Short mmCIF file of C-alpha atoms in Angstrom, two decimals:
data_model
loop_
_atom_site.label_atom_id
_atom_site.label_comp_id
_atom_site.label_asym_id
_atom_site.label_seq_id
_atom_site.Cartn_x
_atom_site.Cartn_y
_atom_site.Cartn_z
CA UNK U 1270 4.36 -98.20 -12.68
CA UNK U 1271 7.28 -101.36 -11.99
CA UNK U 1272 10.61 -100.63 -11.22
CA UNK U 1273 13.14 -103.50 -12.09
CA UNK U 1274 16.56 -103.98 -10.85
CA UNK U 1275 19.31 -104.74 -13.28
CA UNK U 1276 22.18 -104.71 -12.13
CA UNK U 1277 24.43 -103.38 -8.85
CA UNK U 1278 27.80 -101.87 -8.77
CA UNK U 1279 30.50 -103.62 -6.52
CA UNK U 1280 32.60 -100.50 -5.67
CA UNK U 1281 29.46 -98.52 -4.55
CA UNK U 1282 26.20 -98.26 -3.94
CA UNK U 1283 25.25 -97.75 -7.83
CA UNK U 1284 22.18 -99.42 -9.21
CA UNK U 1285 20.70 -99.89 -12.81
CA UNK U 1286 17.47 -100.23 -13.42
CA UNK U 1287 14.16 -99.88 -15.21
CA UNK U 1288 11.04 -97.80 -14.75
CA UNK U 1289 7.92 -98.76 -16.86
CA UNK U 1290 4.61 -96.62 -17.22
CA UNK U 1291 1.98 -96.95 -20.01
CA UNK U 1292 4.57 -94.13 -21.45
CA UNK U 1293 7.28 -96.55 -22.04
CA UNK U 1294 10.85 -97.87 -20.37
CA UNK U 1295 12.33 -95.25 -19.09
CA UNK U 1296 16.32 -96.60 -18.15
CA UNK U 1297 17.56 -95.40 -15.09
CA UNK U 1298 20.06 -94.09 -13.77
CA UNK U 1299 18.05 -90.92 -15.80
CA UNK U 1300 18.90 -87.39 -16.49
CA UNK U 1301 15.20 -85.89 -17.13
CA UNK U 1302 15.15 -82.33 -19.52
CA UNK U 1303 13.44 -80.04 -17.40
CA UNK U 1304 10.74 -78.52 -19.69
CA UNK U 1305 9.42 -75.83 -17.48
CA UNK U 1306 6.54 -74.33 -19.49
CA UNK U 1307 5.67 -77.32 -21.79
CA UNK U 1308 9.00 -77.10 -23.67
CA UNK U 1309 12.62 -78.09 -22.84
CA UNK U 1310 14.17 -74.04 -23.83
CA UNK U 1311 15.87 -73.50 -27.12
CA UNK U 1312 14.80 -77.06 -28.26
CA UNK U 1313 12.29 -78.85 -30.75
CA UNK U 1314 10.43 -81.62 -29.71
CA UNK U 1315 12.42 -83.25 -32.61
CA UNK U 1316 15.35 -82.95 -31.96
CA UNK U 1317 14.65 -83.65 -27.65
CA UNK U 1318 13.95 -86.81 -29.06
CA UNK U 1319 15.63 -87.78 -31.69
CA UNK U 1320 19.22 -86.02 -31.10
CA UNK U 1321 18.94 -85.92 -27.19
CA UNK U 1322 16.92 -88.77 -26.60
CA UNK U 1323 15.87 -88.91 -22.83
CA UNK U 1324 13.11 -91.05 -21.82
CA UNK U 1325 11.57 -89.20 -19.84
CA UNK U 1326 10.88 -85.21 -19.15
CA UNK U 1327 9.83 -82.76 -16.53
CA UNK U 1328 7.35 -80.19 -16.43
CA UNK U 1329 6.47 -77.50 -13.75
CA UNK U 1330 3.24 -77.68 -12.44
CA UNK U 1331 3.52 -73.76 -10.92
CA UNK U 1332 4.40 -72.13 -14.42
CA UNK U 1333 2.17 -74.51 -16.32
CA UNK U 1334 -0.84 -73.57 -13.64
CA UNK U 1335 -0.33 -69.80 -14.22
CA UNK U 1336 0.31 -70.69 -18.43
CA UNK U 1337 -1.39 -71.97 -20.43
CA UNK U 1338 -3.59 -72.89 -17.13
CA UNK U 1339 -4.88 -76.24 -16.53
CA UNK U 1340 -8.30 -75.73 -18.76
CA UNK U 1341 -6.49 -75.35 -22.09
CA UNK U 1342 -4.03 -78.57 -21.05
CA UNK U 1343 -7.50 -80.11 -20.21
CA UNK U 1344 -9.03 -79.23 -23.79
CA UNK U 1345 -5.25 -80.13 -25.67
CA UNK U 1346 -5.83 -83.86 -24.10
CA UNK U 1347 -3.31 -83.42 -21.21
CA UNK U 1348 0.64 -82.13 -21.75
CA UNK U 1349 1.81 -84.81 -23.69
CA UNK U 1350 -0.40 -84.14 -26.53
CA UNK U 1351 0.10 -79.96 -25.75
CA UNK U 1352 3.43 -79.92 -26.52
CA UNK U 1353 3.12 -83.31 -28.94
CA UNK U 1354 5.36 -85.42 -26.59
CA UNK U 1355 4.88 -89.28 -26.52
CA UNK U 1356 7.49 -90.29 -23.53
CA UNK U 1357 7.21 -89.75 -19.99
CA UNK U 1358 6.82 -86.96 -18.21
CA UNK U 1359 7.53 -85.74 -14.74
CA UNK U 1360 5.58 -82.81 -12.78
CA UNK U 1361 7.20 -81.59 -9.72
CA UNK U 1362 4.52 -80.12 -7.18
CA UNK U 1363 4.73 -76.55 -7.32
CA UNK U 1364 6.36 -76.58 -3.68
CA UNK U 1365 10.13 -75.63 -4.97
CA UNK U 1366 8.75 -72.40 -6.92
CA UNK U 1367 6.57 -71.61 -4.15
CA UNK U 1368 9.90 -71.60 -2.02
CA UNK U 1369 11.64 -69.68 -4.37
CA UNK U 1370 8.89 -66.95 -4.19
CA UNK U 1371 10.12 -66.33 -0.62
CA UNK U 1372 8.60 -62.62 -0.83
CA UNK U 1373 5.06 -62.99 -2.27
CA UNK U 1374 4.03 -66.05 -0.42
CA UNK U 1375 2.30 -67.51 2.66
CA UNK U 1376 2.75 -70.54 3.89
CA UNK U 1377 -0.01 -71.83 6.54
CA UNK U 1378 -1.15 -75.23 7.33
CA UNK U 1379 -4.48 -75.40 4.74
CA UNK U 1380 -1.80 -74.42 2.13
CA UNK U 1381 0.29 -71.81 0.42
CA UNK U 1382 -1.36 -68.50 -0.80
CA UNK U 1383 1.05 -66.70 -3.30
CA UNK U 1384 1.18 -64.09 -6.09
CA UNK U 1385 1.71 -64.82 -9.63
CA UNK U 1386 5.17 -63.79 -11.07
CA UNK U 1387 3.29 -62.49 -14.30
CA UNK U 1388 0.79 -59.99 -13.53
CA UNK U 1389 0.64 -60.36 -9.28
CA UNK U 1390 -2.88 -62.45 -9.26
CA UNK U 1391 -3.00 -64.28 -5.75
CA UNK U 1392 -3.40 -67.80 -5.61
CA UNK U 1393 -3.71 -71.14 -3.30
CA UNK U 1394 -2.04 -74.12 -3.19
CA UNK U 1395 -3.35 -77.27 -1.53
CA UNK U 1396 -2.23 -80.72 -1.12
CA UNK U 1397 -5.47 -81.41 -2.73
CA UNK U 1398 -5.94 -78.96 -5.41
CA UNK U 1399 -1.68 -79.73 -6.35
CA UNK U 1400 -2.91 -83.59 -7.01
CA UNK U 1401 -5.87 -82.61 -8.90
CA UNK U 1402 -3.53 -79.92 -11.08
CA UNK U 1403 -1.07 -82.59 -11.81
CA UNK U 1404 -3.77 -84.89 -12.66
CA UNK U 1405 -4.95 -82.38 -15.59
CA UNK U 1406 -1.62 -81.66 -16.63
CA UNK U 1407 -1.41 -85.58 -17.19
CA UNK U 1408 1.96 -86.27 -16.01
CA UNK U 1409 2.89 -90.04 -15.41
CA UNK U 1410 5.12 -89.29 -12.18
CA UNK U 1411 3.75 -86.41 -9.91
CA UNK U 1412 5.16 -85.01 -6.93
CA UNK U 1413 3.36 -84.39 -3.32
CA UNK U 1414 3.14 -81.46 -2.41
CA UNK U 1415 5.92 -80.32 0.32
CA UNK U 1416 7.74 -77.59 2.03
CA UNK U 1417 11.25 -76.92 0.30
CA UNK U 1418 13.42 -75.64 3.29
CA UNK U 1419 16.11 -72.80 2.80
CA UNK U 1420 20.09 -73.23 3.65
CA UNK U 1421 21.09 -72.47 6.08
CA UNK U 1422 17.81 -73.08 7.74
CA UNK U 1423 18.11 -73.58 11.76
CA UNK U 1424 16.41 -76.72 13.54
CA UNK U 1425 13.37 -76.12 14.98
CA UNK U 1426 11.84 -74.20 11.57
CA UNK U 1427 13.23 -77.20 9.65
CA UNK U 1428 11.69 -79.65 11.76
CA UNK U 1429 8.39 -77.89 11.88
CA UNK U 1430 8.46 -77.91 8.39
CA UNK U 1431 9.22 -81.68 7.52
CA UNK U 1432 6.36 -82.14 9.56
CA UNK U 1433 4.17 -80.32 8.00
CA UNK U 1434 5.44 -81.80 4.47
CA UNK U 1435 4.52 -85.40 6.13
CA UNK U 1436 1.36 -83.63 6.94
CA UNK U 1437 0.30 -82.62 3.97
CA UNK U 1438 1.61 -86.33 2.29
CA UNK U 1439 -0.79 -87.74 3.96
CA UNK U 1440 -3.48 -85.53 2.55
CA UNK U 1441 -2.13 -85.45 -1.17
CA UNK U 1442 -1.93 -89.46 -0.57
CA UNK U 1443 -5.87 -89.40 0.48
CA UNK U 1444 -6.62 -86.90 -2.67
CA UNK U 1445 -5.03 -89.08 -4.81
CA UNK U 1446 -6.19 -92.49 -3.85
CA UNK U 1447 -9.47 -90.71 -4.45
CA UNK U 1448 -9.46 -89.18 -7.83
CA UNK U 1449 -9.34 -91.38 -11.15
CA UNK U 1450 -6.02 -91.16 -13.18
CA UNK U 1451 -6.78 -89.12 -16.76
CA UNK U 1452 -6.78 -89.46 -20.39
CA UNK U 1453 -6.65 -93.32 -20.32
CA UNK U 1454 -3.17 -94.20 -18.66
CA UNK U 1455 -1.89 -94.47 -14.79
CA UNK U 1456 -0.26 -91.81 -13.16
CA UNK U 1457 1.94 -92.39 -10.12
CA UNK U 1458 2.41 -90.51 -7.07
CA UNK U 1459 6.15 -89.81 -5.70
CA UNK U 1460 6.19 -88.38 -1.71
CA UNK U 1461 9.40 -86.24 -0.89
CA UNK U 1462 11.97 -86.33 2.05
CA UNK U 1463 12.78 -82.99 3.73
CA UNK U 1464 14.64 -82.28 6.97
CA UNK U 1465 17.32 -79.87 5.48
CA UNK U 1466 20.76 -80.65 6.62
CA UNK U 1467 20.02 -82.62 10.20
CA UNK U 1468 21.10 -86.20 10.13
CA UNK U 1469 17.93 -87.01 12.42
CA UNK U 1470 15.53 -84.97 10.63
CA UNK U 1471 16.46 -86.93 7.22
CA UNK U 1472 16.23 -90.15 8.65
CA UNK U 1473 13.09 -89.35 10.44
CA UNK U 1474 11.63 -87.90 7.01
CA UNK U 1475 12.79 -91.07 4.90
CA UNK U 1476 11.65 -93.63 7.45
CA UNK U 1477 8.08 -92.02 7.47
CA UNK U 1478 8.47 -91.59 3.42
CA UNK U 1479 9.10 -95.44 3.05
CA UNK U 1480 6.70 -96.50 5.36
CA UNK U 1481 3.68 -94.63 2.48
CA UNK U 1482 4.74 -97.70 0.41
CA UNK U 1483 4.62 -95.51 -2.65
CA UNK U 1484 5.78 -96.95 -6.10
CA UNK U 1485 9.06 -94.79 -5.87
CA UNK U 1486 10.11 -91.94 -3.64
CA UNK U 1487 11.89 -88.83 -4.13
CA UNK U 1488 14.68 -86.98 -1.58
CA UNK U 1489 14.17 -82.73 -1.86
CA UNK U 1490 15.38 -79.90 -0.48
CA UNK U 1491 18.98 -80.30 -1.35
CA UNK U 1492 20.82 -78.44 -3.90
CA UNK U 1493 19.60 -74.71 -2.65
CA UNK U 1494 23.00 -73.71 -1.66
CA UNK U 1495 24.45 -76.31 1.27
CA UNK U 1496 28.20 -77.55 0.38
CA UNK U 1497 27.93 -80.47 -2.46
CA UNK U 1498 29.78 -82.78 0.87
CA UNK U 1499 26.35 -82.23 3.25
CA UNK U 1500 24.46 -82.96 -0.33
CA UNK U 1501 26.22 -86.01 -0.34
CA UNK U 1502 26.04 -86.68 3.35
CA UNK U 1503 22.01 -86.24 3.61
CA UNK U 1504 21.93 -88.34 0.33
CA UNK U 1505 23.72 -91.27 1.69
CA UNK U 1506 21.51 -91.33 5.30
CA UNK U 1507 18.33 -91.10 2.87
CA UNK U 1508 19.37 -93.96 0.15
CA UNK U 1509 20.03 -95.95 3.09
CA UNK U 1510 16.50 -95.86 4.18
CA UNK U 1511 14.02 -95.98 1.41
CA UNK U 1512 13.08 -99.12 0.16
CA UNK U 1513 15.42 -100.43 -2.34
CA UNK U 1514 13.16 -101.42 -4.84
CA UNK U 1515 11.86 -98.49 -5.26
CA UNK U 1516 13.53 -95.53 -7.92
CA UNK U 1517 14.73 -92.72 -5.72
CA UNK U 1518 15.05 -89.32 -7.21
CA UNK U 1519 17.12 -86.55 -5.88
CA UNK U 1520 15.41 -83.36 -7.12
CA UNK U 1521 17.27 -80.20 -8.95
CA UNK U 1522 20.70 -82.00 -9.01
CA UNK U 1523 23.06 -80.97 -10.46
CA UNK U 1524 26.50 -80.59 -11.94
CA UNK U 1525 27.62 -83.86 -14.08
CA UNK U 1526 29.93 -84.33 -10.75
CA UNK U 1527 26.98 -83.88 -8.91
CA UNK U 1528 25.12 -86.70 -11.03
CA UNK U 1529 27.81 -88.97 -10.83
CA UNK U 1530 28.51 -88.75 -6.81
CA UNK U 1531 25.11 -89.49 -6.11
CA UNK U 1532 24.49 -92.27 -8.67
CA UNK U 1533 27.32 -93.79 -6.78
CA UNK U 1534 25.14 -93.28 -3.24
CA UNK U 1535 22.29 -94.94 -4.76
CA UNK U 1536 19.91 -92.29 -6.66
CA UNK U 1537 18.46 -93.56 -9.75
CA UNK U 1538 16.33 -90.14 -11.32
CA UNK U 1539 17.76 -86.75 -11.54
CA UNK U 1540 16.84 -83.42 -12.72
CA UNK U 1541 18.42 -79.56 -13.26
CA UNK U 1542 18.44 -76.36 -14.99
CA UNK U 1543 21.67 -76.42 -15.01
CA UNK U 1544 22.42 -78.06 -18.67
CA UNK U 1545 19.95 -75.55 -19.82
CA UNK U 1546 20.67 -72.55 -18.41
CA UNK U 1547 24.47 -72.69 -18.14
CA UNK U 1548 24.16 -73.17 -22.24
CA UNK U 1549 22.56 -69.95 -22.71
CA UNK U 1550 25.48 -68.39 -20.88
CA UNK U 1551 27.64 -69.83 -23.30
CA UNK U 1552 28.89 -73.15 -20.92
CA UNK U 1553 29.87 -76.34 -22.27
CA UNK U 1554 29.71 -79.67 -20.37
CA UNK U 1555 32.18 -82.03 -21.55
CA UNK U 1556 33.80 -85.29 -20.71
CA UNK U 1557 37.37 -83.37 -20.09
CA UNK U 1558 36.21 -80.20 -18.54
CA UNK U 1559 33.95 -77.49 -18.98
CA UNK U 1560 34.10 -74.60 -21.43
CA UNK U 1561 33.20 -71.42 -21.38
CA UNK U 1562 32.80 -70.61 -25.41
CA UNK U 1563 32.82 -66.88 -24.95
CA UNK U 1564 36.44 -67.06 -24.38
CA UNK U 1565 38.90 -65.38 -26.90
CA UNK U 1566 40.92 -68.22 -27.20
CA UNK U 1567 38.19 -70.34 -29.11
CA UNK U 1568 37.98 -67.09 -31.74
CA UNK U 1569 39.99 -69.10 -34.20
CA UNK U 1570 39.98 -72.35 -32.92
CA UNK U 1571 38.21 -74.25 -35.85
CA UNK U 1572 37.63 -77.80 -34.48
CA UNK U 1573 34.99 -79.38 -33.34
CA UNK U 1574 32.50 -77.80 -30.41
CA UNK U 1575 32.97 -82.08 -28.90
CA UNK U 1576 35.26 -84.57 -30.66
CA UNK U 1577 33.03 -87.27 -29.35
CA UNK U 1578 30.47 -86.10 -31.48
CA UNK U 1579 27.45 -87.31 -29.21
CA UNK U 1580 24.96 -85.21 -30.99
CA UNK U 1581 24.74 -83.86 -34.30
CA UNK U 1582 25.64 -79.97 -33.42
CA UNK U 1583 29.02 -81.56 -31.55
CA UNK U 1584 30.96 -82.24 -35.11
CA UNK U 1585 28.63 -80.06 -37.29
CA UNK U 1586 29.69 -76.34 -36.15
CA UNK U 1587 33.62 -75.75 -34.96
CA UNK U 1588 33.53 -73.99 -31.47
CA UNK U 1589 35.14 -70.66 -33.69
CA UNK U 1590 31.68 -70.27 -35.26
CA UNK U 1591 29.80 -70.94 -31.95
CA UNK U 1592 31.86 -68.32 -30.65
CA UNK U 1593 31.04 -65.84 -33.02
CA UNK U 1594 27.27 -66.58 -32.41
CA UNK U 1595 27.15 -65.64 -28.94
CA UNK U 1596 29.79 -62.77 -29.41
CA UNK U 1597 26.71 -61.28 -32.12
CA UNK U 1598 23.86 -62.26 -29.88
CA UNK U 1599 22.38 -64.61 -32.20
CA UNK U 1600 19.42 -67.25 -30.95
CA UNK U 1601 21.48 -69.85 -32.51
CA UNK U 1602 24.17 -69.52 -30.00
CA UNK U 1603 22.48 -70.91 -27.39
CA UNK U 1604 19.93 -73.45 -29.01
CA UNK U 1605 23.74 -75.10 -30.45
CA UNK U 1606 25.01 -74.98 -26.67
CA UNK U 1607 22.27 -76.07 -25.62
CA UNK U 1608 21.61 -79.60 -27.55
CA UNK U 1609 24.92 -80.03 -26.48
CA UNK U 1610 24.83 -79.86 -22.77
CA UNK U 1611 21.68 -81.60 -22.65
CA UNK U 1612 23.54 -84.67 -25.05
CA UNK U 1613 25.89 -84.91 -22.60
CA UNK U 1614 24.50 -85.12 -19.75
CA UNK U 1615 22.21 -88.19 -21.42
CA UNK U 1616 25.67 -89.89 -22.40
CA UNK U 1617 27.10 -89.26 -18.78
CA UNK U 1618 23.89 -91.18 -17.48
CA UNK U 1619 23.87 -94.03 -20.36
CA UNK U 1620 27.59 -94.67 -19.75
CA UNK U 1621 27.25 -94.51 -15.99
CA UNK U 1622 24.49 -97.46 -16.07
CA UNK U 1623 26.95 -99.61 -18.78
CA UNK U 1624 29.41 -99.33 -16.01
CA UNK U 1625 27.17 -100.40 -13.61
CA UNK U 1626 26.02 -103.20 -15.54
CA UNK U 1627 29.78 -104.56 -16.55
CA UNK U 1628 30.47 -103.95 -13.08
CA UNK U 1629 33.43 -101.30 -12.77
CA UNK U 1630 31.52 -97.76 -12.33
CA UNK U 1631 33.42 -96.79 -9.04
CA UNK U 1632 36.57 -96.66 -10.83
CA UNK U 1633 35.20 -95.25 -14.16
CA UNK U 1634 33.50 -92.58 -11.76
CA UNK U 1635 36.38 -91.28 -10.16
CA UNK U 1636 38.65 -91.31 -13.95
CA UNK U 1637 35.12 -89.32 -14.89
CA UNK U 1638 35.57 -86.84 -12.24
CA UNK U 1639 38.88 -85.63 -12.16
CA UNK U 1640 38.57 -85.30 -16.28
CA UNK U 1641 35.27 -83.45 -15.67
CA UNK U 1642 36.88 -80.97 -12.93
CA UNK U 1643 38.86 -78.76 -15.35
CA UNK U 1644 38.51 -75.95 -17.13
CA UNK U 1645 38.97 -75.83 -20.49
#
């Protein structure tokens, strides 16, 4: 993998750049589809690329583990070919789900033992055996393993903790540096900084992050509940410290405010549910506020879902119709809303790096933000 700079904003600590794998360029700052179980929900593989267009995508490596296991991805040829996907993807480790799992898990220093959310099966997960998973899944960027922290989460557990995430870096480093990449192109590891909301604990984590000397590094454990001003905070300290030519990617953010805020500290890869999910509860991203299309007052409002028309569904169905689909329950509804959300937040990252590029994204990020803070 080679990261090039492009380009720095004056205003702030914005940067464009460009990430390239045997996968392809993949233009960053990035918003990446998360695709938990080998396909981005509600959406073809067509139109993902040809209507949303990212460059890159994420899978999970828990829910692809547990389905369709790593033995059929092995026999498909890895993900890409699975779900017929020719870009780059993105596996996350496993250690956010585990987290989430609060109740039917174990964590202990050889690993974490948990039980499957489908039919209660235990299971382990090792730094080692998370490498050699994402290795058969065949993503091009994969995650270490670490320890995702709660909020609020008091000192000493999340210092123990970011410990033991550095702890088990080193031994997902040492398992990967000894297992061959598969199906014929290079994979790339990514170590994560932890240390919760403590200023020391982040810099601590970050300095002993950039000191691996991986080809880019990723900053976790924010965006599980802390105030979006300590995301920001813990963001800043971290950006500061990892190597700046590097891609750093802040993991499960966020809100297209979110997005833009931290572009401005420095973070060049995102990802979120968020687009996704909020669409199938009938929530509309747009450049002038958000929109909740259940509303009565789009019943016989017969323009356009999105006047800027970034993808097709925007100017093809009025928000009346799109209305009426979620009001009758109907699929549709939501695979509209969601082609939509995901669209947009692809245009909020392309026109955050032009910006960047022609040099004036700290004012076009604050115009962007107080148009984006609305309801519609």
């Amino acid at each position: 993998m080679k990261f090039d700079l492009k380009g720095k904003d004056q205003g702030s600590k914005a940067r464009a750049g460009v990430i390239t794998t045997d996968h392809g360029t993949i233009e960053t700052p990035i918003f990446m589809p998360v695709g938990t179980v080998a396909s981005v929900k509600g959406v073809h593989q067509r139109e993902l690329k040809e209507d949303i267009n990212p460059d890159i995508i994420l899978g999970n490596t828990y829910h692809l583990y547990l389905r369709p296991k790593t033995e059929i991805l092995e026999k498909a040829g890895g993900l890409h070919k699975f779900m017929n996907w020719d870009r780059n993807i993105l596996t996350d480790s496993g250690g956010f789900q585990v987290y989430s799992l609060s109740g039917r898990r174990k964590i202990k220093e050889e690993g974490v033992k948990f039980k499957s959310h489908i039919d209660g099966s235990y299971h382990v997960f090792t730094p080692e055996n998370v490498m050699d998973i994402q290795r058969t899944i065949g993503a091009d960027i994969i995650m270490a393993f670490d320890e995702c922290t709660p909020y609020p989460c008091d000192y000493r557990y999340a210092k123990s903790s970011m410990h033991r995430t550095h702890r088990w870096l080193d031994r997902c480093v040492s398992r990967f540096n000894n297992t061959p990449s598969k199906y014929g192109y290079e994979q790339t590891l990514f170590p994560i900084v932890q240390g919760s909301t403590y200023k020391d604990l982040r810099l601590q984590s970050a300095e002993y992050i950039a000191n691996v000397g991986a080809e880019g590094n990723a900053i976790g454990g924010l965006s599980v509940g802390e105030p979006a001003e300590e995301m920001y905070e813990m963001t800043d300290i971290v950006c500061s410290v990892l190597p700046e030519d590097k891609p750093r990617y802040l993991m499960g953010v966020g809100t297209p405010i979110n997005i833009l805020e931290n572009i401005a500290l420095g973070v060049d890869m995102f990802d979120c549910v968020m687009p996704t999910r909020n669409a199938r509860n009938g929530m509309l991203f747009t450049a002038h506020g958000t929109i909740n299309i259940k509303n009565k007052k789009w019943e016989d409002d017969f323009s356009p879902i999105d006047e800027m028309g970034i993808t097709f569904v925007d100017t093809y169905y009025t928000k009346a119709y799109l209305r009426h689909l979620f009001a009758a329950n109907e699929y549709l509804g939501k695979q509209i809303a969601t082609i939509h959300n995901l669209g947009f937040y692809l245009w909020l990252v392309r026109e955050a790096r032009k910006h960047i590029l022609a040099g004036d994204f700290y004012e076009w990020k604050n115009k962007m933000v107080k148009q984006m803070d609305k309801r519609l």
